[in-house]
GROMACS .gro file of C-alpha atoms in nm:
model
  341
    1MET     CA    1   0.783  -0.393   1.373
    2LYS     CA    2   0.615  -0.681   1.190
    3THR     CA    3   0.676  -0.929   1.150
    4SER     CA    4   0.520  -1.264   0.899
    5SER     CA    5   0.678  -1.663   0.894
    6LEU     CA    6   0.755  -1.807   0.631
    7THR     CA    7   0.801  -2.146   0.607
    8ASN     CA    8   1.096  -2.377   0.479
    9GLY     CA    9   0.891  -2.580   0.227
   10ARG     CA   10   0.983  -2.555  -0.090
   11MET     CA   11   0.871  -2.265  -0.225
   12PRO     CA   12   0.641  -2.146  -0.529
   13ARG     CA   13   0.902  -2.105  -0.848
   14ARG     CA   14   1.052  -1.784  -0.864
   15ARG     CA   15   0.886  -1.618  -1.180
   16VAL     CA   16   0.531  -1.670  -1.026
   17LEU     CA   17   0.726  -1.481  -0.679
   18ILE     CA   18   0.909  -1.195  -0.969
   19ALA     CA   19   0.506  -1.165  -1.135
   20GLY     CA   20   0.357  -1.098  -0.843
   21ALA     CA   21   0.645  -0.833  -0.661
   22ALA     CA   22   0.415  -0.497  -0.690
   23ALA     CA   23   0.176  -0.750  -0.492
   24ALA     CA   24   0.423  -0.881  -0.277
   25ALA     CA   25   0.585  -0.518  -0.212
   26ALA     CA   26   0.225  -0.357  -0.121
   27ALA     CA   27   0.219  -0.696   0.167
   28ALA     CA   28   0.463  -0.781   0.308
   29CYS     CA   29   0.610  -0.717   0.648
   30SER     CA   30   0.970  -0.513   0.636
   31SER     CA   31   1.074  -0.877   0.845
   32ALA     CA   32   1.026  -1.214   0.823
   33SER     CA   33   1.118  -1.506   1.005
   34ILE     CA   34   1.225  -1.832   0.865
   35GLY     CA   35   1.246  -2.198   1.089
   36GLN     CA   36   1.288  -2.534   1.087
   37ALA     CA   37   1.369  -2.754   1.366
   38ALA     CA   38   1.784  -2.770   1.447
   39SER     CA   39   1.912  -3.057   1.254
   40GLY     CA   40   2.299  -2.977   1.280
   41ALA     CA   41   2.204  -2.584   1.326
   42LYS     CA   42   2.568  -2.449   1.395
   43GLN     CA   43   2.400  -2.152   1.584
   44GLU     CA   44   2.041  -2.066   1.741
   45ARG     CA   45   1.946  -1.767   1.468
   46LEU     CA   46   2.058  -1.554   1.172
   47ARG     CA   47   1.957  -1.224   1.072
   48ILE     CA   48   1.992  -1.173   0.703
   49LEU     CA   49   2.026  -0.779   0.648
   50CYS     CA   50   1.855  -0.626   0.284
   51THR     CA   51   1.947  -0.343   0.118
   52GLY     CA   52   1.634  -0.379  -0.130
   53PRO     CA   53   1.253  -0.370  -0.085
   54ALA     CA   54   1.012  -0.639  -0.055
   55GLY     CA   55   0.996  -0.813  -0.403
   56SER     CA   56   1.326  -0.686  -0.553
   57VAL     CA   57   1.684  -0.906  -0.597
   58PRO     CA   58   1.772  -0.809  -0.329
   59ASP     CA   59   1.535  -1.000  -0.148
   60ILE     CA   60   1.448  -1.263  -0.367
   61VAL     CA   61   1.873  -1.383  -0.384
   62ALA     CA   62   1.848  -1.309   0.123
   63ARG     CA   63   1.474  -1.517   0.104
   64THR     CA   64   1.585  -1.810  -0.113
   65PHE     CA   65   1.950  -1.828  -0.001
   66GLY     CA   66   1.713  -1.789   0.392
   67GLU     CA   67   1.544  -2.138   0.342
   68VAL     CA   68   1.756  -2.360   0.302
   69LEU     CA   69   2.026  -2.204   0.575
   70ALA     CA   70   1.718  -2.261   0.850
   71GLY     CA   71   1.819  -2.599   0.977
   72ALA     CA   72   2.137  -2.635   0.809
   73PHE     CA   73   2.291  -2.392   0.953
   74ALA     CA   74   2.092  -2.202   1.199
   75GLN     CA   75   1.795  -2.292   1.348
   76GLN     CA   76   1.587  -1.936   1.253
   77VAL     CA   77   1.667  -1.686   0.962
   78VAL     CA   78   1.576  -1.337   0.986
   79ILE     CA   79   1.518  -1.134   0.688
   80ASP     CA   80   1.501  -0.792   0.797
   81ASN     CA   81   1.464  -0.576   0.472
   82ARG     CA   82   1.613  -0.154   0.566
   83PRO     CA   83   1.526  -0.092   0.189
   84GLY     CA   84   1.667   0.321   0.081
   85ALA     CA   85   2.012   0.532   0.100
   86ALA     CA   86   2.194   0.376  -0.113
   87GLY     CA   87   2.208   0.070   0.092
   88GLN     CA   88   2.307   0.316   0.379
   89ILE     CA   89   2.014   0.206   0.645
   90ALA     CA   90   2.107  -0.182   0.553
   91VAL     CA   91   2.446  -0.130   0.650
   92GLN     CA   92   2.368   0.141   0.909
   93ALA     CA   93   2.194  -0.189   1.088
   94LEU     CA   94   2.495  -0.374   1.014
   95LYS     CA   95   2.764  -0.149   1.228
   96SER     CA   96   2.584  -0.190   1.522
   97ALA     CA   97   2.523  -0.547   1.500
   98PRO     CA   98   2.733  -0.759   1.730
   99ALA     CA   99   3.117  -0.919   1.550
  100ASP     CA  100   2.978  -1.246   1.585
  101GLY     CA  101   2.819  -1.469   1.276
  102SER     CA  102   2.422  -1.403   1.356
  103THR     CA  103   2.423  -1.102   1.133
  104TRP     CA  104   2.491  -1.084   0.753
  105LEU     CA  105   2.433  -0.813   0.478
  106LEU     CA  106   2.288  -0.883   0.138
  107GLY     CA  107   2.326  -0.607  -0.094
  108GLN     CA  108   2.464  -0.544  -0.476
  109GLY     CA  109   2.783  -0.486  -0.491
  110ALA     CA  110   2.810  -0.126  -0.510
  111ILE     CA  111   2.778  -0.044  -0.181
  112ALA     CA  112   3.164  -0.187  -0.198
  113SER     CA  113   3.301  -0.088  -0.527
  114LEU     CA  114   3.128   0.185  -0.678
  115TYR     CA  115   2.903   0.436  -0.376
  116PRO     CA  116   3.161   0.582  -0.228
  117THR     CA  117   3.289   0.701  -0.540
  118LEU     CA  118   2.918   0.794  -0.586
  119TYR     CA  119   2.877   0.988  -0.283
  120GLY     CA  120   3.016   1.240  -0.103
  121LYS     CA  121   2.865   1.180   0.222
  122LEU     CA  122   2.856   0.768   0.199
  123GLY     CA  123   2.801   0.721   0.600
  124TYR     CA  124   3.030   0.412   0.560
  125ASP     CA  125   3.350   0.301   0.438
  126PRO     CA  126   3.339  -0.002   0.272
  127ALA     CA  127   3.669  -0.091   0.307
  128ARG     CA  128   3.625  -0.076   0.743
  129ASP     CA  129   3.307  -0.168   0.816
  130LEU     CA  130   3.263  -0.450   0.562
  131VAL     CA  131   3.378  -0.755   0.613
  132PRO     CA  132   3.341  -0.980   0.286
  133VAL     CA  133   3.185  -1.315   0.281
  134SER     CA  134   3.055  -1.449  -0.060
  135LEU     CA  135   2.875  -1.437  -0.381
  136ALA     CA  136   2.563  -1.502  -0.327
  137ALA     CA  137   2.396  -1.446  -0.657
  138GLU     CA  138   2.518  -1.340  -1.018
  139MET     CA  139   2.273  -1.254  -1.403
  140ASN     CA  140   2.222  -1.104  -1.642
  141LEU     CA  141   2.090  -0.723  -1.748
  142GLY     CA  142   1.806  -0.659  -1.994
  143VAL     CA  143   1.722  -0.346  -2.111
  144ALA     CA  144   1.367  -0.310  -2.186
  145VAL     CA  145   1.087  -0.082  -2.380
  146GLY     CA  146   0.686  -0.085  -2.223
  147ASN     CA  147   0.411   0.086  -2.463
  148ALA     CA  148   0.556   0.414  -2.482
  149VAL     CA  149   0.774   0.296  -2.792
  150PRO     CA  150   0.657   0.198  -3.116
  151ALA     CA  151   0.610  -0.142  -3.167
  152GLU     CA  152   0.906  -0.103  -3.460
  153VAL     CA  153   1.145  -0.043  -3.207
  154ALA     CA  154   1.241  -0.357  -3.262
  155ASP     CA  155   1.616  -0.335  -3.122
  156THR     CA  156   1.842  -0.126  -2.877
  157ARG     CA  157   1.987   0.096  -3.213
  158MET     CA  158   1.622   0.161  -3.371
  159LEU     CA  159   1.565   0.231  -2.988
  160ILE     CA  160   1.867   0.462  -2.935
  161GLU     CA  161   1.707   0.662  -3.293
  162TRP     CA  162   1.300   0.715  -3.088
  163MET     CA  163   1.501   0.844  -2.829
  164ARG     CA  164   1.750   1.070  -3.085
  165ARG     CA  165   1.404   1.208  -3.265
  166HIS     CA  166   1.206   1.216  -2.886
  167SER     CA  167   1.450   1.374  -2.642
  168GLY     CA  168   1.133   1.542  -2.417
  169GLU     CA  169   1.034   1.124  -2.440
  170ALA     CA  170   1.358   1.014  -2.403
  171ASN     CA  171   1.372   0.893  -2.017
  172ALA     CA  172   1.491   0.532  -1.918
  173ALA     CA  173   1.406   0.450  -1.588
  174SER     CA  174   1.699   0.230  -1.301
  175PRO     CA  175   1.681   0.097  -0.959
  176GLY     CA  176   1.871   0.365  -0.851
  177THR     CA  177   2.205   0.612  -0.943
  178GLY     CA  178   2.501   0.420  -0.982
  179THR     CA  179   2.363   0.145  -1.023
  180LEU     CA  180   2.497  -0.115  -1.304
  181PRO     CA  181   2.144  -0.053  -1.410
  182HIS     CA  182   2.279   0.318  -1.450
  183ILE     CA  183   2.516   0.283  -1.571
  184LEU     CA  184   2.452   0.018  -1.898
  185GLU     CA  185   2.161   0.319  -1.984
  186VAL     CA  186   2.503   0.592  -1.918
  187MET     CA  187   2.713   0.348  -2.188
  188LEU     CA  188   2.445   0.286  -2.419
  189PHE     CA  189   2.268   0.611  -2.391
  190ASP     CA  190   2.484   0.975  -2.399
  191ARG     CA  191   2.660   1.004  -2.767
  192PRO     CA  192   2.626   1.297  -2.978
  193GLY     CA  193   2.267   1.437  -3.011
  194LEU     CA  194   2.122   1.256  -2.751
  195ASP     CA  195   1.925   1.398  -2.479
  196TRP     CA  196   1.801   1.188  -2.234
  197ARG     CA  197   1.717   1.155  -1.917
  198HIS     CA  198   1.772   0.936  -1.637
  199VAL     CA  199   1.519   0.870  -1.372
  200PRO     CA  200   1.571   0.635  -1.055
  201TYR     CA  201   1.384   0.479  -0.826
  202PRO     CA  202   1.403   0.284  -0.502
  203GLY     CA  203   1.485  -0.102  -0.614
  204GLY     CA  204   1.348  -0.278  -0.926
  205PRO     CA  205   0.973  -0.305  -0.825
  206PRO     CA  206   0.859   0.085  -0.827
  207ALA     CA  207   1.106   0.102  -1.179
  208MET     CA  208   0.876  -0.141  -1.340
  209ALA     CA  209   0.578  -0.003  -1.225
  210ALA     CA  210   0.672   0.339  -1.366
  211LEU     CA  211   0.755   0.139  -1.740
  212LEU     CA  212   0.399  -0.062  -1.690
  213GLY     CA  213   0.240   0.274  -1.638
  214GLY     CA  214   0.400   0.466  -1.948
  215GLN     CA  215   0.580   0.730  -1.744
  216VAL     CA  216   0.902   0.588  -1.860
  217ALA     CA  217   1.045   0.478  -2.169
  218VAL     CA  218   1.276   0.274  -2.127
  219LEU     CA  219   1.414   0.037  -1.788
  220VAL     CA  220   1.740  -0.176  -1.720
  221LEU     CA  221   1.677  -0.432  -1.477
  222PRO     CA  222   1.833  -0.804  -1.390
  223GLU     CA  223   1.662  -1.002  -1.660
  224GLY     CA  224   1.481  -1.242  -1.393
  225LEU     CA  225   1.257  -0.944  -1.381
  226LEU     CA  226   1.159  -0.846  -1.677
  227LEU     CA  227   1.096  -1.171  -1.780
  228PRO     CA  228   0.732  -1.207  -1.687
  229GLN     CA  229   0.568  -0.935  -1.810
  230LEU     CA  230   0.694  -1.050  -2.145
  231SER     CA  231   0.394  -1.330  -2.228
  232GLY     CA  232   0.126  -1.034  -2.144
  233GLY     CA  233   0.264  -0.736  -2.415
  234ARG     CA  234   0.345  -0.492  -2.138
  235LEU     CA  235   0.707  -0.481  -2.286
  236ARG     CA  236   0.998  -0.560  -2.490
  237LEU     CA  237   1.305  -0.727  -2.434
  238LEU     CA  238   1.559  -0.500  -2.670
  239GLY     CA  239   1.890  -0.727  -2.575
  240THR     CA  240   2.095  -0.862  -2.283
  241SER     CA  241   2.439  -0.765  -2.123
  242GLY     CA  242   2.544  -1.114  -2.136
  243HIS     CA  243   2.883  -1.246  -2.321
  244GLU     CA  244   2.634  -1.447  -2.530
  245ARG     CA  245   2.304  -1.490  -2.591
  246SER     CA  246   2.044  -1.601  -2.261
  247ARG     CA  247   1.967  -1.949  -2.210
  248PHE     CA  248   1.618  -1.775  -2.062
  249SER     CA  249   1.607  -1.573  -2.339
  250PRO     CA  250   1.774  -1.696  -2.640
  251THR     CA  251   1.582  -1.506  -2.908
  252VAL     CA  252   1.691  -1.232  -2.736
  253PRO     CA  253   1.994  -1.068  -2.979
  254THR     CA  254   2.287  -0.958  -2.692
  255LEU     CA  255   2.446  -0.575  -2.695
  256VAL     CA  256   2.720  -0.667  -2.809
  257GLU     CA  257   2.608  -0.823  -3.139
  258GLN     CA  258   2.383  -0.514  -3.153
  259GLY     CA  259   2.752  -0.326  -3.215
  260HIS     CA  260   2.803  -0.206  -2.783
  261ALA     CA  261   3.096  -0.376  -2.766
  262ARG     CA  262   3.163  -0.274  -2.410
  263SER     CA  263   2.841  -0.341  -2.259
  264VAL     CA  264   2.889  -0.648  -2.175
  265MET     CA  265   2.779  -0.635  -1.747
  266ARG     CA  266   2.722  -0.924  -1.527
  267GLU     CA  267   2.489  -0.769  -1.206
  268TRP     CA  268   2.593  -0.958  -0.880
  269PHE     CA  269   2.508  -0.990  -0.539
  270ALA     CA  270   2.730  -1.142  -0.222
  271PHE     CA  271   2.746  -1.108   0.138
  272PHE     CA  272   2.929  -0.943   0.391
  273ALA     CA  273   2.946  -0.901   0.773
  274PRO     CA  274   2.981  -0.642   1.010
  275ALA     CA  275   3.357  -0.456   1.094
  276GLY     CA  276   3.547  -0.694   1.402
  277THR     CA  277   3.401  -1.017   1.210
  278PRO     CA  278   3.731  -1.281   1.255
  279ALA     CA  279   3.796  -1.426   0.978
  280ARG     CA  280   3.742  -1.777   1.086
  281ILE     CA  281   3.370  -1.659   1.146
  282ALA     CA  282   3.395  -1.494   0.761
  283GLU     CA  283   3.555  -1.751   0.596
  284GLN     CA  284   3.242  -2.045   0.773
  285ALA     CA  285   2.979  -1.826   0.703
  286SER     CA  286   3.109  -1.854   0.316
  287GLU     CA  287   3.187  -2.258   0.410
  288ALA     CA  288   2.782  -2.239   0.457
  289ILE     CA  289   2.713  -2.089   0.125
  290GLY     CA  290   2.911  -2.287  -0.064
  291ASN     CA  291   2.711  -2.574   0.124
  292VAL     CA  292   2.420  -2.506  -0.016
  293VAL     CA  293   2.443  -2.361  -0.327
  294ALA     CA  294   2.530  -2.723  -0.416
  295ARG     CA  295   2.219  -2.772  -0.379
  296ALA     CA  296   2.002  -2.841  -0.684
  297GLY     CA  297   1.698  -2.683  -0.576
  298LEU     CA  298   1.845  -2.397  -0.450
  299LEU     CA  299   2.031  -2.404  -0.806
  300ARG     CA  300   1.668  -2.478  -0.988
  301ARG     CA  301   1.522  -2.183  -0.763
  302PHE     CA  302   1.732  -1.985  -0.840
  303GLU     CA  303   1.716  -2.095  -1.316
  304ASP     CA  304   1.344  -2.012  -1.233
  305ALA     CA  305   1.488  -1.638  -1.140
  306ALA     CA  306   1.724  -1.621  -1.447
  307MET     CA  307   1.919  -1.594  -1.201
  308THR     CA  308   2.288  -1.796  -1.114
  309ALA     CA  309   2.350  -1.908  -0.783
  310ALA     CA  310   2.768  -1.784  -0.689
  311GLN     CA  311   2.984  -1.827  -0.395
  312SER     CA  312   3.322  -1.746  -0.331
  313SER     CA  313   3.523  -1.725  -0.029
  314PRO     CA  314   3.574  -1.372   0.135
  315SER     CA  315   3.935  -1.296  -0.003
  316GLN     CA  316   3.810  -1.391  -0.333
  317LEU     CA  317   3.511  -1.177  -0.283
  318ALA     CA  318   3.696  -0.926  -0.225
  319ALA     CA  319   3.904  -0.898  -0.538
  320LYS     CA  320   3.541  -0.852  -0.726
  321ILE     CA  321   3.462  -0.566  -0.551
  322ASP     CA  322   3.872  -0.436  -0.663
  323ASP     CA  323   3.754  -0.594  -1.002
  324ASP     CA  324   3.464  -0.389  -1.020
  325ARG     CA  325   3.612  -0.079  -0.911
  326ARG     CA  326   3.890  -0.114  -1.178
  327ALA     CA  327   3.654  -0.143  -1.472
  328TRP     CA  328   3.395   0.069  -1.312
  329VAL     CA  329   3.486   0.409  -1.162
  330PRO     CA  330   3.622   0.633  -1.367
  331LEU     CA  331   3.346   0.563  -1.661
  332LEU     CA  332   3.113   0.679  -1.301
  333VAL     CA  333   3.429   0.974  -1.280
  334ASN     CA  334   3.447   1.075  -1.709
  335ALA     CA  335   3.038   1.063  -1.698
  336GLY     CA  336   2.994   1.330  -1.381
  337ILE     CA  337   2.772   1.062  -1.207
  338ARG     CA  338   2.721   1.206  -0.914
  339GLY     CA  339   2.492   1.038  -0.676
  340ASP     CA  340   2.346   1.323  -0.375
  341ALA     CA  341   2.400   1.553  -0.682
   0.00000   0.00000   0.00000
């Protein structure tokens, strides 16, 4: 496996990193080492398995945390990207890791809350194979359209009417079946008289490339991945998924403002440990995340990417997983969404 080294100096502003995601995905290696001279580090090495490819939101979250954990928690932090198969590749790697705190997994909440419903043969049991550690980041979703959609389509209500009239072009991309972006698309577009097609991609960067290349008309992604493309006019942001307007795009109305009352949702990512990890070790890892989240530099980096850094106890993360199951599993079942269909 190829590796690349990253220093623990200040990273470029996150939007610069995100804007270059396509280049990063082509050039970055599957594993990167972040090192710093030990200064109170509790262990020699920490490996963070990541469910997304280079340039994706989970990759950005993992690397941002990795830089501040290096030296503070471990002498060396290695980011190990294992994308694909609904997170199963990364989880399988976690299952074979020692339960001693030296390996964490960073992934979207759906790997623990929704994928057991989506996939009949998932390959792992979240209750058995994933030990909750801590929340890592939260963010709004954005609904964007590319140049395939006429410029006069200025909001989601107009988009829905355009999709009704252009069923052959009415497709919407997401970073994967059963992800929160996919669920939001179902909530917006599954309605009488609208014949649309979901186009899943293995992560945000290829979905973005499809929108910019005109292969799809609509894309739902975390807001931070969409914002860098606004200034060049390559996409238009029609709405965001928060309770109130995003401070990162205050001129863009929320979906609630546009009449979609049930569309409030926040994408989130979290850290997990292997099965058998003692509660004491999981708590120590959660505390380490809490210590670095409090740093102004880390908060600023996440804000630059239109994200919010987060931390929780293992029990709070377990409760959030249960909340998501109750909120979204009925919708998946009623809509007949299957990841292995």
